[in-house]
mmCIF file of C-alpha atoms in Angstrom:
data_model
loop_
_atom_site.group_PDB
_atom_site.id
_atom_site.type_symbol
_atom_site.label_atom_id
_atom_site.label_comp_id
_atom_site.label_asym_id
_atom_site.label_seq_id
_atom_site.Cartn_x
_atom_site.Cartn_y
_atom_site.Cartn_z
ATOM 1 C CA MET A 1 -3.809 30.523 -34.733
ATOM 2 C CA THR A 2 -3.495 28.684 -31.404
ATOM 3 C CA THR A 3 -0.214 26.851 -30.862
ATOM 4 C CA ARG A 4 -0.584 23.402 -29.360
ATOM 5 C CA PRO A 5 1.948 21.417 -27.303
ATOM 6 C CA THR A 6 1.955 18.765 -30.016
ATOM 7 C CA ASP A 7 3.307 21.396 -32.445
ATOM 8 C CA GLU A 8 6.059 22.808 -30.227
ATOM 9 C CA LEU A 9 7.338 19.779 -28.290
ATOM 10 C CA ILE A 10 9.498 17.649 -30.564
ATOM 11 C CA THR A 11 11.891 15.411 -28.638
ATOM 12 C CA LEU A 12 11.284 13.012 -25.792
ATOM 13 C CA ARG A 13 13.287 15.413 -23.611
ATOM 14 C CA ASP A 14 10.824 18.198 -24.511
ATOM 15 C CA TRP A 15 7.869 16.054 -23.561
ATOM 16 C CA LEU A 16 9.428 14.898 -20.308
ATOM 17 C CA ARG A 17 10.050 18.472 -19.195
ATOM 18 C CA TYR A 18 6.520 19.450 -20.204
ATOM 19 C CA ALA A 19 4.965 16.490 -18.370
ATOM 20 C CA VAL A 20 6.784 17.218 -15.120
ATOM 21 C CA SER A 21 5.764 20.883 -15.293
ATOM 22 C CA GLN A 22 2.133 19.997 -16.006
ATOM 23 C CA PHE A 23 1.970 17.349 -13.269
ATOM 24 C CA ASN A 24 3.385 19.751 -10.695
ATOM 25 C CA ALA A 25 1.129 22.595 -11.779
ATOM 26 C CA ALA A 26 -1.922 20.340 -11.521
ATOM 27 C CA GLY A 27 -0.971 19.234 -7.998
ATOM 28 C CA LEU A 28 -1.228 15.536 -8.779
ATOM 29 C CA HIS A 29 -0.868 12.983 -6.013
ATOM 30 C CA PHE A 30 1.599 10.133 -6.430
ATOM 31 C CA GLY A 31 1.718 6.792 -4.639
ATOM 32 C CA HIS A 32 0.733 4.054 -7.068
ATOM 33 C CA GLY A 33 4.198 2.932 -8.111
ATOM 34 C CA CYS A 34 5.947 6.294 -8.291
ATOM 35 C CA ASP A 35 6.263 8.951 -5.596
ATOM 36 C CA ASN A 36 7.123 12.012 -7.694
ATOM 37 C CA ALA A 37 6.213 13.786 -10.937
ATOM 38 C CA TYR A 38 9.478 13.035 -12.747
ATOM 39 C CA ASP A 39 9.421 9.248 -12.283
ATOM 40 C CA GLU A 40 5.756 9.036 -13.222
ATOM 41 C CA ALA A 41 6.277 11.150 -16.337
ATOM 42 C CA VAL A 42 9.152 8.886 -17.418
ATOM 43 C CA TRP A 43 7.029 5.785 -16.822
ATOM 44 C CA LEU A 44 4.023 7.056 -18.779
ATOM 45 C CA ILE A 45 6.010 8.422 -21.702
ATOM 46 C CA LEU A 46 8.211 5.342 -22.149
ATOM 47 C CA HIS A 47 5.184 3.061 -21.904
ATOM 48 C CA THR A 48 3.222 5.085 -24.444
ATOM 49 C CA LEU A 49 6.144 5.019 -26.884
ATOM 50 C CA HIS A 50 6.672 1.260 -26.369
ATOM 51 C CA LEU A 51 10.205 1.819 -25.101
ATOM 52 C CA PRO A 52 11.990 -0.168 -22.358
ATOM 53 C CA HIS A 53 10.864 1.165 -18.997
ATOM 54 C CA ASP A 54 14.430 1.123 -17.649
ATOM 55 C CA ARG A 55 16.121 2.831 -20.607
ATOM 56 C CA LEU A 56 15.656 6.602 -20.858
ATOM 57 C CA GLU A 57 19.002 8.209 -21.725
ATOM 58 C CA PRO A 58 19.437 6.760 -25.251
ATOM 59 C CA PHE A 59 16.064 8.165 -26.312
ATOM 60 C CA LEU A 60 16.012 11.636 -24.735
ATOM 61 C CA ASP A 61 16.894 13.474 -27.954
ATOM 62 C CA ALA A 62 14.847 11.258 -30.242
ATOM 63 C CA ARG A 63 12.249 13.174 -32.251
ATOM 64 C CA LEU A 64 8.693 11.971 -31.869
ATOM 65 C CA THR A 65 6.468 11.473 -34.886
ATOM 66 C CA ALA A 66 3.209 13.398 -35.092
ATOM 67 C CA ALA A 67 1.254 10.295 -34.089
ATOM 68 C CA GLU A 68 3.559 9.687 -31.110
ATOM 69 C CA ARG A 69 3.186 13.284 -29.944
ATOM 70 C CA LEU A 70 -0.601 12.954 -30.020
ATOM 71 C CA ALA A 71 -0.444 9.687 -28.076
ATOM 72 C CA VAL A 72 1.837 11.114 -25.385
ATOM 73 C CA HIS A 73 -0.262 14.274 -25.075
ATOM 74 C CA HIS A 74 -3.414 12.172 -24.684
ATOM 75 C CA VAL A 75 -2.054 9.999 -21.874
ATOM 76 C CA LEU A 76 -0.676 13.022 -20.003
ATOM 77 C CA GLN A 77 -4.029 14.789 -20.276
ATOM 78 C CA GLN A 78 -5.811 11.690 -18.982
ATOM 79 C CA ARG A 79 -3.502 11.596 -15.973
ATOM 80 C CA ILE A 80 -4.187 15.269 -15.233
ATOM 81 C CA ALA A 81 -7.850 15.711 -16.122
ATOM 82 C CA ARG A 82 -9.162 12.455 -14.646
ATOM 83 C CA ARG A 83 -6.577 12.044 -11.860
ATOM 84 C CA LEU A 84 -6.232 8.415 -12.916
ATOM 85 C CA PRO A 85 -3.313 6.513 -11.366
ATOM 86 C CA ALA A 86 -0.681 5.806 -14.008
ATOM 87 C CA ALA A 87 -1.120 2.053 -13.506
ATOM 88 C CA TYR A 88 -4.697 2.286 -14.757
ATOM 89 C CA LEU A 89 -3.587 4.240 -17.818
ATOM 90 C CA THR A 90 -0.949 1.643 -18.688
ATOM 91 C CA ASN A 91 -2.856 -1.393 -17.314
ATOM 92 C CA GLN A 92 0.421 -2.405 -15.716
ATOM 93 C CA ALA A 93 1.767 -2.428 -12.178
ATOM 94 C CA TRP A 94 5.031 -3.719 -10.810
ATOM 95 C CA LEU A 95 6.075 -5.479 -7.620
ATOM 96 C CA GLY A 96 9.834 -5.667 -7.781
ATOM 97 C CA GLU A 97 10.740 -7.192 -11.139
ATOM 98 C CA PHE A 98 7.270 -8.673 -11.685
ATOM 99 C CA SER A 99 4.633 -7.006 -13.821
ATOM 100 C CA PHE A 100 0.875 -7.491 -13.415
ATOM 101 C CA TYR A 101 -2.196 -6.467 -15.399
ATOM 102 C CA VAL A 102 -4.447 -4.055 -13.466
ATOM 103 C CA ASP A 103 -7.539 -1.990 -14.103
ATOM 104 C CA GLU A 104 -10.105 -0.225 -11.918
ATOM 105 C CA ARG A 105 -11.572 -3.546 -10.730
ATOM 106 C CA VAL A 106 -8.588 -3.937 -8.362
ATOM 107 C CA ILE A 107 -6.377 -1.711 -6.269
ATOM 108 C CA VAL A 108 -2.930 -0.985 -7.665
ATOM 109 C CA PRO A 109 -0.479 -3.495 -6.077
ATOM 110 C CA ARG A 110 1.923 -1.860 -3.625
ATOM 111 C CA SER A 111 2.492 -4.503 -0.962
ATOM 112 C CA TYR A 112 5.393 -4.790 1.449
ATOM 113 C CA PHE A 113 5.065 -8.556 1.081
ATOM 114 C CA ALA A 114 6.969 -8.389 -2.202
ATOM 115 C CA ASN A 115 10.251 -7.850 -0.348
ATOM 116 C CA LEU A 116 9.470 -10.577 2.163
ATOM 117 C CA LEU A 117 8.667 -13.099 -0.551
ATOM 118 C CA GLU A 118 11.797 -12.153 -2.474
ATOM 119 C CA GLU A 119 13.708 -13.287 0.634
ATOM 120 C CA GLU A 120 11.632 -16.519 0.805
ATOM 121 C CA PHE A 121 10.148 -15.458 4.153
ATOM 122 C CA ALA A 122 13.491 -16.068 5.857
ATOM 123 C CA PRO A 123 14.126 -16.599 8.719
ATOM 124 C CA TRP A 124 10.518 -17.464 9.621
ATOM 125 C CA ILE A 125 10.449 -20.197 6.990
ATOM 126 C CA GLU A 126 13.663 -22.222 6.852
ATOM 127 C CA SER A 127 13.208 -23.645 3.366
ATOM 128 C CA PRO A 128 10.722 -22.990 0.539
ATOM 129 C CA ALA A 129 10.111 -26.763 0.411
ATOM 130 C CA GLN A 130 8.407 -26.524 3.831
ATOM 131 C CA VAL A 131 5.440 -24.707 2.296
ATOM 132 C CA ARG A 132 3.127 -27.172 0.564
ATOM 133 C CA SER A 133 -0.080 -25.179 0.889
ATOM 134 C CA ALA A 134 -0.507 -21.406 0.976
ATOM 135 C CA LEU A 135 -3.345 -18.901 1.009
ATOM 136 C CA ASP A 136 -3.465 -15.320 -0.258
ATOM 137 C CA LEU A 137 -6.459 -13.819 1.526
ATOM 138 C CA CYS A 138 -7.939 -10.706 -0.186
ATOM 139 C CA THR A 139 -5.913 -11.442 -3.306
ATOM 140 C CA GLY A 140 -7.114 -8.569 -5.519
ATOM 141 C CA SER A 141 -5.099 -8.764 -8.725
ATOM 142 C CA GLY A 142 -3.576 -12.076 -7.604
ATOM 143 C CA CYS A 143 -0.089 -10.621 -7.397
ATOM 144 C CA LEU A 144 0.830 -12.045 -3.990
ATOM 145 C CA ALA A 145 -0.609 -15.460 -4.811
ATOM 146 C CA ILE A 146 1.557 -15.494 -7.927
ATOM 147 C CA LEU A 147 4.667 -14.406 -6.011
ATOM 148 C CA MET A 148 3.993 -17.139 -3.437
ATOM 149 C CA ALA A 149 3.699 -19.730 -6.185
ATOM 150 C CA LEU A 150 7.023 -18.604 -7.633
ATOM 151 C CA THR A 151 8.674 -18.510 -4.199
ATOM 152 C CA PHE A 152 7.257 -21.842 -3.029
ATOM 153 C CA PRO A 153 7.151 -24.018 -6.170
ATOM 154 C CA ASP A 154 5.975 -27.098 -4.247
ATOM 155 C CA ALA A 155 2.955 -25.305 -2.798
ATOM 156 C CA GLU A 156 -0.648 -25.303 -3.917
ATOM 157 C CA VAL A 157 -1.816 -21.691 -3.577
ATOM 158 C CA ASP A 158 -5.381 -20.498 -3.034
ATOM 159 C CA ALA A 159 -6.173 -16.909 -4.045
ATOM 160 C CA VAL A 160 -9.305 -15.697 -2.243
ATOM 161 C CA ASP A 161 -11.357 -12.563 -2.745
ATOM 162 C CA LEU A 162 -14.906 -11.393 -2.099
ATOM 163 C CA SER A 163 -14.974 -9.452 -5.381
ATOM 164 C CA THR A 164 -15.722 -11.467 -8.512
ATOM 165 C CA ASP A 165 -14.389 -8.536 -10.553
ATOM 166 C CA ALA A 166 -11.051 -8.761 -8.745
ATOM 167 C CA LEU A 167 -10.928 -12.523 -9.261
ATOM 168 C CA ALA A 168 -11.370 -12.028 -13.007
ATOM 169 C CA VAL A 169 -8.256 -9.840 -13.002
ATOM 170 C CA ALA A 170 -6.420 -12.354 -10.809
ATOM 171 C CA GLN A 171 -7.326 -15.156 -13.199
ATOM 172 C CA ARG A 172 -5.854 -13.181 -16.091
ATOM 173 C CA ASN A 173 -2.589 -12.637 -14.214
ATOM 174 C CA ILE A 174 -2.414 -16.278 -13.137
ATOM 175 C CA ALA A 175 -2.810 -17.328 -16.767
ATOM 176 C CA ASP A 176 -0.202 -14.796 -17.917
ATOM 177 C CA TYR A 177 2.322 -16.438 -15.567
ATOM 178 C CA GLY A 178 1.324 -19.957 -16.610
ATOM 179 C CA LEU A 179 0.343 -20.879 -13.055
ATOM 180 C CA ALA A 180 -3.219 -22.109 -13.524
ATOM 181 C CA ALA A 181 -2.218 -25.585 -12.303
ATOM 182 C CA GLN A 182 -0.729 -24.191 -9.084
ATOM 183 C CA VAL A 183 -2.820 -21.133 -8.161
ATOM 184 C CA ARG A 184 -6.568 -21.467 -7.661
ATOM 185 C CA PRO A 185 -8.815 -18.360 -7.508
ATOM 186 C CA ILE A 186 -11.671 -18.800 -5.020
ATOM 187 C CA HIS A 187 -14.673 -16.561 -4.462
ATOM 188 C CA SER A 188 -15.060 -16.282 -0.703
ATOM 189 C CA ASP A 189 -15.773 -13.816 2.078
ATOM 190 C CA LEU A 190 -12.453 -14.396 3.878
ATOM 191 C CA PHE A 191 -12.515 -18.031 5.113
ATOM 192 C CA GLY A 192 -16.236 -18.551 4.393
ATOM 193 C CA ALA A 193 -15.776 -20.943 1.451
ATOM 194 C CA LEU A 194 -12.656 -22.662 2.815
ATOM 195 C CA ALA A 195 -14.172 -25.192 5.200
ATOM 196 C CA GLY A 196 -11.702 -27.979 5.914
ATOM 197 C CA ARG A 197 -8.763 -26.299 4.194
ATOM 198 C CA ARG A 198 -5.520 -25.826 6.137
ATOM 199 C CA TYR A 199 -2.358 -24.026 5.090
ATOM 200 C CA ASP A 200 1.301 -23.846 6.038
ATOM 201 C CA LEU A 201 1.274 -20.115 5.279
ATOM 202 C CA ILE A 202 -1.492 -17.528 5.097
ATOM 203 C CA VAL A 203 -0.671 -14.036 3.914
ATOM 204 C CA SER A 204 -3.138 -11.191 3.698
ATOM 205 C CA ASN A 205 -2.982 -7.614 2.539
ATOM 206 C CA PRO A 206 -6.566 -6.855 3.582
ATOM 207 C CA PRO A 207 -8.493 -3.585 3.574
ATOM 208 C CA TYR A 208 -7.103 -1.548 6.493
ATOM 209 C CA VAL A 209 -7.849 2.113 5.768
ATOM 210 C CA THR A 210 -9.551 3.928 8.656
ATOM 211 C CA GLN A 211 -12.710 5.953 8.081
ATOM 212 C CA ALA A 212 -10.838 9.199 8.746
ATOM 213 C CA ALA A 213 -8.210 8.264 6.151
ATOM 214 C CA MET A 214 -10.906 7.249 3.652
ATOM 215 C CA ASP A 215 -12.529 10.657 4.047
ATOM 216 C CA ALA A 216 -9.191 12.354 3.285
ATOM 217 C CA LEU A 217 -8.084 10.214 0.327
ATOM 218 C CA PRO A 218 -6.723 12.113 -2.694
ATOM 219 C CA GLN A 219 -8.756 11.786 -5.870
ATOM 220 C CA GLU A 220 -6.324 9.259 -7.385
ATOM 221 C CA TYR A 221 -7.185 6.718 -4.680
ATOM 222 C CA ARG A 222 -10.925 7.160 -5.215
ATOM 223 C CA HIS A 223 -10.611 5.344 -8.534
ATOM 224 C CA GLU A 224 -9.714 2.190 -6.590
ATOM 225 C CA PRO A 225 -12.474 -0.109 -5.284
ATOM 226 C CA ALA A 226 -13.547 1.113 -1.838
ATOM 227 C CA LEU A 227 -14.212 -2.533 -0.917
ATOM 228 C CA ALA A 228 -10.452 -3.155 -1.100
ATOM 229 C CA LEU A 229 -9.542 -0.169 1.087
ATOM 230 C CA ALA A 230 -12.137 0.715 3.730
ATOM 231 C CA ALA A 231 -12.177 -1.289 6.975
ATOM 232 C CA GLY A 232 -14.282 0.620 9.492
ATOM 233 C CA ALA A 233 -13.562 3.358 11.971
ATOM 234 C CA ASP A 234 -10.190 2.017 13.132
ATOM 235 C CA GLY A 235 -9.268 0.127 9.937
ATOM 236 C CA LEU A 236 -9.355 -3.249 11.688
ATOM 237 C CA ASP A 237 -12.763 -4.702 10.779
ATOM 238 C CA ILE A 238 -11.191 -7.314 8.474
ATOM 239 C CA VAL A 239 -8.077 -7.902 10.583
ATOM 240 C CA ARG A 240 -10.264 -8.810 13.569
ATOM 241 C CA ARG A 241 -12.081 -11.473 11.568
ATOM 242 C CA ILE A 242 -8.824 -12.889 10.230
ATOM 243 C CA LEU A 243 -7.316 -13.230 13.696
ATOM 244 C CA VAL A 244 -10.424 -14.961 15.036
ATOM 245 C CA GLU A 245 -10.730 -17.471 12.190
ATOM 246 C CA ALA A 246 -7.160 -18.112 11.009
ATOM 247 C CA ALA A 247 -6.175 -20.782 13.547
ATOM 248 C CA THR A 248 -8.676 -23.302 12.180
ATOM 249 C CA HIS A 249 -7.162 -22.883 8.704
ATOM 250 C CA LEU A 250 -3.488 -23.216 9.625
ATOM 251 C CA GLN A 251 -1.467 -26.410 9.852
ATOM 252 C CA PRO A 252 0.337 -27.032 13.158
ATOM 253 C CA GLY A 253 3.251 -24.616 13.219
ATOM 254 C CA GLY A 254 1.703 -22.635 10.365
ATOM 255 C CA LEU A 255 2.249 -18.915 9.963
ATOM 256 C CA LEU A 256 -0.186 -16.042 9.523
ATOM 257 C CA ALA A 257 1.253 -12.817 8.092
ATOM 258 C CA VAL A 258 -0.892 -9.696 7.739
ATOM 259 C CA GLU A 259 -0.052 -6.301 6.284
ATOM 260 C CA VAL A 260 -1.599 -3.316 8.087
ATOM 261 C CA GLY A 261 0.363 -0.356 6.721
ATOM 262 C CA HIS A 262 0.838 2.409 9.293
ATOM 263 C CA ASN A 263 -1.657 0.874 11.739
ATOM 264 C CA ARG A 264 0.705 -0.887 14.143
ATOM 265 C CA ASP A 265 -0.397 1.253 17.109
ATOM 266 C CA LEU A 266 -4.060 0.562 16.354
ATOM 267 C CA VAL A 267 -3.411 -3.179 16.097
ATOM 268 C CA GLU A 268 -1.470 -3.347 19.357
ATOM 269 C CA THR A 269 -4.139 -1.323 21.153
ATOM 270 C CA ALA A 270 -6.865 -3.665 19.883
ATOM 271 C CA PHE A 271 -4.921 -6.902 20.566
ATOM 272 C CA PRO A 272 -2.562 -6.229 23.510
ATOM 273 C CA GLU A 273 -2.520 -9.924 24.458
ATOM 274 C CA LEU A 274 -1.231 -11.215 21.106
ATOM 275 C CA PRO A 275 2.527 -11.884 20.738
ATOM 276 C CA LEU A 276 2.821 -10.289 17.310
ATOM 277 C CA THR A 277 6.205 -10.129 15.581
ATOM 278 C CA TRP A 278 6.596 -6.991 13.467
ATOM 279 C CA ILE A 279 8.642 -7.285 10.290
ATOM 280 C CA ASP A 280 10.986 -4.782 8.693
ATOM 281 C CA THR A 281 11.407 -5.066 4.918
ATOM 282 C CA ALA A 282 13.339 -3.059 2.372
ATOM 283 C CA GLY A 283 10.074 -1.315 1.495
ATOM 284 C CA GLY A 284 9.064 -0.283 5.004
ATOM 285 C CA GLU A 285 9.353 -0.932 8.725
ATOM 286 C CA GLU A 286 6.747 -2.586 10.941
ATOM 287 C CA LYS A 287 4.024 -2.761 8.285
ATOM 288 C CA ILE A 288 3.525 -6.560 8.542
ATOM 289 C CA PHE A 289 2.972 -8.739 11.578
ATOM 290 C CA ILE A 290 3.541 -12.488 11.827
ATOM 291 C CA ILE A 291 2.032 -14.883 14.344
ATOM 292 C CA GLN A 292 2.116 -18.689 14.623
ATOM 293 C CA ARG A 293 -1.025 -20.802 14.726
ATOM 294 C CA GLU A 294 -0.355 -21.892 18.307
ATOM 295 C CA GLN A 295 -0.223 -18.239 19.438
ATOM 296 C CA LEU A 296 -3.670 -17.394 18.102
ATOM 297 C CA PRO A 297 -6.559 -17.270 20.596
ATOM 298 C CA ALA A 298 -8.688 -19.943 18.877
ATOM 299 C CA ALA A 299 -5.775 -22.400 18.843
ATOM 300 C CA GLN A 300 -4.975 -21.706 22.496
ATOM 301 C CA ALA A 301 -8.610 -22.230 23.490
ATOM 302 C CA ALA A 302 -8.758 -25.532 21.601
ATOM 303 C CA ALA A 303 -5.648 -26.781 23.403
ATOM 304 C CA THR A 304 -7.062 -26.155 26.890
#
């Protein structure tokens, strides 16, 4: 008779060891919240057993029931066989201390803006009360729009995306945080549906993956919407449009902040004339640039 893992693995410690071994043997790729097999195994097992995600030690020697063993085995097999990111298996992703619903209609949130918003955009914004209107361009799951609303409680926040599927997820998250009166989801191709709207702050984590990087993506990333990742040969198709159009949607003195990942060299090569300020956060260095409205080409042209 064949022996199954669900027969031999009894305690949570047993299952954790087994999961790490299986993840490593399968050559899984990590990068959607965890960067190694151990952390991801802990996350998936604790979530499946409905245990606190930050409390492992008290439960390591707890014996799992037969039903719990089947549930844990199933989620581990899904992670391995389908190469699904853990966030899609749990329908949960975290930015700092904030949790968001996600599924395959949106990319898994992993923005460097979370650290910047935690610090209230200091020193570029002196006081949260200064921001009365804000825009999250390419909002996806709505996570950054929600963090902006929490950071700038006096601001009306627009959450824009081209994907109606993504906006449905964003709407769910906005409702979960009770922010429907403050955060407005808008279906728009960048600024296309925002005629006449101006903002004190625009943030964007747009698609910025180069074609070469898209071609080399691990299988886990191919479950994410390509629309939210791919941005042409040099990864700047969307960034170019944002820089051309942003000035007409910023208040005087307003700020534009754009996340471009590891593409700083590509950005500076494409826009050598722009006085971009590159930001270091706790999550990464020089992944976000900031520029004031008056420094953008359209604003400079209008002033001459």
